[in-house]
Coordinates of C-alpha atoms and ligand atoms in Angstrom, one line a residue:
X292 CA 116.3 -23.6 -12.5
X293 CA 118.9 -25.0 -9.5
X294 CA 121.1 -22.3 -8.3
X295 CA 123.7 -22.6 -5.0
X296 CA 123.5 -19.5 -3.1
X297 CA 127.8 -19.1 -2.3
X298 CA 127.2 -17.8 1.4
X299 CA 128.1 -19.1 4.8
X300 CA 126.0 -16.8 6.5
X301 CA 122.1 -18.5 7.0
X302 CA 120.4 -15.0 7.7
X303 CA 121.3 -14.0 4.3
X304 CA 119.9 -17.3 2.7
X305 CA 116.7 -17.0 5.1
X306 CA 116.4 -13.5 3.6
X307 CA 117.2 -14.3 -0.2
X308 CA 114.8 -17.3 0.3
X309 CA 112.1 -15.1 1.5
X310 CA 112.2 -12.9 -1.6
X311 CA 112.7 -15.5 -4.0
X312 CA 110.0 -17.7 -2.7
X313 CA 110.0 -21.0 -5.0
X314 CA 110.1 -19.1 -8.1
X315 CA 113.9 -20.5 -8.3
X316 CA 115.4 -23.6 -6.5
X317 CA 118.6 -21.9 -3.9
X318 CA 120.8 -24.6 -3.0
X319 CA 122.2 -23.3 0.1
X320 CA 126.3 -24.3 0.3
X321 CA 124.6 -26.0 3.5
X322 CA 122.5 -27.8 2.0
X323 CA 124.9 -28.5 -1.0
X324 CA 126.9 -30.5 1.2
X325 CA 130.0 -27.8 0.5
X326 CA 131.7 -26.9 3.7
X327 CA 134.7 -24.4 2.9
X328 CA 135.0 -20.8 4.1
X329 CA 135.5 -18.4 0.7
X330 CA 138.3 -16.2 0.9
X331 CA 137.2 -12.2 0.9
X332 CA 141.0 -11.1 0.1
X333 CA 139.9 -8.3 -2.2
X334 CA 139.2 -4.1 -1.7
X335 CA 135.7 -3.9 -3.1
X336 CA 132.6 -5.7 -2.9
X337 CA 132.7 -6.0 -6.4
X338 CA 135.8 -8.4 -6.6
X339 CA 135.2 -10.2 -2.8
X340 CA 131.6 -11.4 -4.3
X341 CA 133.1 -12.6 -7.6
X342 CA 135.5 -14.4 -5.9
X343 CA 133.2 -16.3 -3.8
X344 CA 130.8 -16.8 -6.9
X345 CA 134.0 -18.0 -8.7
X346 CA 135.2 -20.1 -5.9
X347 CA 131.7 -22.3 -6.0
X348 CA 131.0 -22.5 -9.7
X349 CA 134.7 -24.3 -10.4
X350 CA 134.1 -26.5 -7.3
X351 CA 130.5 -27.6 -8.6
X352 CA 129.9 -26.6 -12.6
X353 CA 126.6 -25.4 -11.3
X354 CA 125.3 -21.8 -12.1
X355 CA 125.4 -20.1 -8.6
X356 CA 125.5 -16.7 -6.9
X357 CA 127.0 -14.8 -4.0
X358 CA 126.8 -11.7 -2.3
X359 CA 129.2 -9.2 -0.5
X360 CA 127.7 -6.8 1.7
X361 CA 129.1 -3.7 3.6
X362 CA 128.2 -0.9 5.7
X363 CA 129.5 2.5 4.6
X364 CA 129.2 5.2 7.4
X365 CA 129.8 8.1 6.0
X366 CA 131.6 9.8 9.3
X367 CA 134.3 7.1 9.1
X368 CA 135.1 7.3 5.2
X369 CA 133.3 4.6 4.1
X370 CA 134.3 2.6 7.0
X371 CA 133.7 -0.4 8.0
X372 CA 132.6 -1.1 4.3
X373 CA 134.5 -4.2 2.6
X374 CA 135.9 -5.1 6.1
X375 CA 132.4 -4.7 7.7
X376 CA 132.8 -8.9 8.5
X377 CA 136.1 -8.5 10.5
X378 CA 135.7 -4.9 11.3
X379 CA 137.2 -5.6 15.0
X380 CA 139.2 -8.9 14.4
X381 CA 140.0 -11.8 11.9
X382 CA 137.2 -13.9 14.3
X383 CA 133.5 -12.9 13.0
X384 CA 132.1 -11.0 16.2
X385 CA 128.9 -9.0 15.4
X386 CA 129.0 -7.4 19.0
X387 CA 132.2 -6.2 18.7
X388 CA 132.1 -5.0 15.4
X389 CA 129.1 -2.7 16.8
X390 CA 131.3 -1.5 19.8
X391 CA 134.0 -0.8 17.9
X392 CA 131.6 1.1 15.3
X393 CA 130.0 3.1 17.9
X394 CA 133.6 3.9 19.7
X395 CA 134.9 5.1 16.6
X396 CA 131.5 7.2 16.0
X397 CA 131.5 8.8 19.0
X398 CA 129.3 11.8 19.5
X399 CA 129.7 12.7 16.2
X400 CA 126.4 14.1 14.5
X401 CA 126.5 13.2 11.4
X402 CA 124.8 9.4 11.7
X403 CA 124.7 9.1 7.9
X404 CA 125.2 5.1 6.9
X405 CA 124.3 2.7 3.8
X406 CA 124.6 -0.6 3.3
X407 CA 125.6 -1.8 0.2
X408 CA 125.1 -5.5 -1.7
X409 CA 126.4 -6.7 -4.6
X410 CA 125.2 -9.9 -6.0
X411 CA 128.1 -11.3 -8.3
X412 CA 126.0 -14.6 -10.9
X413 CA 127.3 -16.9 -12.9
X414 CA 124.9 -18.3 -15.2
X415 CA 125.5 -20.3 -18.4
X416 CA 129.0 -19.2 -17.8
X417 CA 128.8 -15.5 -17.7
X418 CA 129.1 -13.4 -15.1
X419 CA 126.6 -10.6 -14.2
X420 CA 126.8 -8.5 -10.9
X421 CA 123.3 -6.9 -9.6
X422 CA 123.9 -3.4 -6.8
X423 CA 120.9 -2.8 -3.7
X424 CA 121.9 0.2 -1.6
X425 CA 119.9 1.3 1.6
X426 CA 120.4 4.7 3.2
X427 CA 120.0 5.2 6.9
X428 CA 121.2 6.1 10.2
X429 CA 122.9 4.7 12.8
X430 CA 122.2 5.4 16.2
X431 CA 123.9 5.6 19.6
X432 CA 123.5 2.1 21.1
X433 CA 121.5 -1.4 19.7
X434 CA 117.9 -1.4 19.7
X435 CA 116.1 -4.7 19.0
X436 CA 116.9 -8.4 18.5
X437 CA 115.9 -9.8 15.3
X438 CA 118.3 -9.9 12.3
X439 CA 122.2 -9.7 12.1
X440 CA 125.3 -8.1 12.1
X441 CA 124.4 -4.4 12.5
X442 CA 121.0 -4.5 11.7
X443 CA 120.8 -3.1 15.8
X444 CA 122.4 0.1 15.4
X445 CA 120.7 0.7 11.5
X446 CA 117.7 2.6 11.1
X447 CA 116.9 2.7 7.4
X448 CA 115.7 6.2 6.1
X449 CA 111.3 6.9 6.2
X450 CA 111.7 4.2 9.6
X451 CA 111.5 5.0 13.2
X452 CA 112.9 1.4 14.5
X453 CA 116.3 -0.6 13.7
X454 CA 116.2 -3.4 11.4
X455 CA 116.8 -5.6 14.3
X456 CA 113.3 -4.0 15.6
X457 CA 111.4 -5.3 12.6
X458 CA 110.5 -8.6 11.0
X459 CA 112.3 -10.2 8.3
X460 CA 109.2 -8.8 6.2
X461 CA 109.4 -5.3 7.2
X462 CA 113.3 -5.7 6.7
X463 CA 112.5 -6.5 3.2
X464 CA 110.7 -3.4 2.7
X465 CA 113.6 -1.4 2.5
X466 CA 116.9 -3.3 2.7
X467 CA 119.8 -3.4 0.2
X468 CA 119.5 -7.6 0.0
X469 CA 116.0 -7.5 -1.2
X470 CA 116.8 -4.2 -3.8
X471 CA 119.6 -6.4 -5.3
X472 CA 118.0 -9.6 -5.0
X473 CA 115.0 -8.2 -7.1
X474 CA 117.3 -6.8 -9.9
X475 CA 119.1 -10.5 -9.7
X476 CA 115.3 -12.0 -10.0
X477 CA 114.3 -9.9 -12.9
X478 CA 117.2 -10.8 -14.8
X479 CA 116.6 -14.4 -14.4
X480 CA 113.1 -14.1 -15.3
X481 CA 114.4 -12.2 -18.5
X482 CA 116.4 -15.5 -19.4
X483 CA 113.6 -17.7 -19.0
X484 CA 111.7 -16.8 -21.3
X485 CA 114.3 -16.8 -24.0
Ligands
ITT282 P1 129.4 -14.9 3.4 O1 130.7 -14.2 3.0 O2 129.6 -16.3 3.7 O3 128.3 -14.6 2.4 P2 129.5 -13.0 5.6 O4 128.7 -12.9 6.9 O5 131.0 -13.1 5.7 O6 128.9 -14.2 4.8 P3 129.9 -10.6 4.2 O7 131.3 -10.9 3.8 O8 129.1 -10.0 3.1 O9 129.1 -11.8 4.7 O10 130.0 -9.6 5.4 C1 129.3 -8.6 5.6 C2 129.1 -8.3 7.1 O11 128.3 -7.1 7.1 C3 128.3 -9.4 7.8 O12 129.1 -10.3 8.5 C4 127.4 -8.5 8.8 O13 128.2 -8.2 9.9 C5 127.2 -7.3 8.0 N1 126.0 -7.3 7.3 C6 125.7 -7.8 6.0 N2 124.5 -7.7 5.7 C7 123.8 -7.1 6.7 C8 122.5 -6.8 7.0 O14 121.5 -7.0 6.1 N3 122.2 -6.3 8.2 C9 123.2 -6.1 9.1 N4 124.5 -6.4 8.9 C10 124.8 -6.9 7.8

């Protein structure tokens, strides 16, 4: 089964890959040949990851899948959530996205964060969306260098280090990506044997 992954983001389709192993065949957009940068215009995670599903599958009449992803600290209402990309300016700046979230933080106690992914399919031309949530903390300044975006300042609840502190296999252990991913992967199993 050939499915194009709708991301422009290559940790996400090292991570996906990781999970998935070769049990599917993901077509990176990459490695599809299909250089366009997917509009996000919508309020939820929901509607941004069916748009970018959307986008792909009329561009290529191939079953494919995307993913939105935000961090909701609870402190900040939700913030930066479905802006989590562009949290500090239209340009895609991971470092200053973590300033500004830490600015905005403050000294405030409450640390409470979770990320949130929603995988938005499109197979045999339905649609199906698949949820991974991963509760944590963040902490006062960036720890560790592996990873993206905010994995620096996120420590996932039951671990001591940041996900930039682990491997992409200890990542995998707890993250939001992989607990989506594995719902996506179950229900594609489930149509394979039909
Ligand atoms: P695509 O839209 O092309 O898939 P993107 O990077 O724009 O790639 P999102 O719109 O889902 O992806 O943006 C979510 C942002 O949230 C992303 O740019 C990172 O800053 C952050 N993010 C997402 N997943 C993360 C993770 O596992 N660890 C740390 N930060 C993450």
């Amino acid at each position: 089964m050939k499915l194009i992954f709708a991301t422009n983001n290559q940790h996400k389709v090292d991570e996906i890959q990781h999970i998935i192993g070769n049990k599917f065949d993901v077509i990176s957009l990459k490695q599809a040949g299909i250089d366009i940068d997917i509009p996000e215009p919508h309020d939820t995670l929901e509607e941004n990851a069916v748009e970018k599903s959307s986008t792909i599958y009329k561009l290529t009449d191939t079953d494919c899948f995307s993913e939105d992803t935000g961090l909701e600290v609870e402190a900040l209402n939700g913030e930066p959530g479905v802006k989590s990309a562009r949290y500090a300016g239209d340009v895609k700046d991971f470092n200053k996205n973590i300033e500004k979230l830490l600015f905005k933080l403050g000294n405030d106690n409450n640390r409470k964060a979770r990320f949130r992914t929603v995988i938005s399919l499109i197979i045999n031309k339905e649609q199906h969306l698949f949820e991974g949530i991963c509760e944590g903390e963040i902490i006062s300044s960036p720890a560790g260098s592996n990873g993206f975006g905010y994995d620096s300042v996120f420590v996932p609840a039951g671990a001591t280090r940041t996900f930039a502190e682990m491997t992409m296999e200890e990542k995998n252990t707890f993250s939001h990506r992989k607990k989506a991913t594995e719902k996506l992967v179950l229900f594609l199993n489930k149509l394979n044997i039909r």
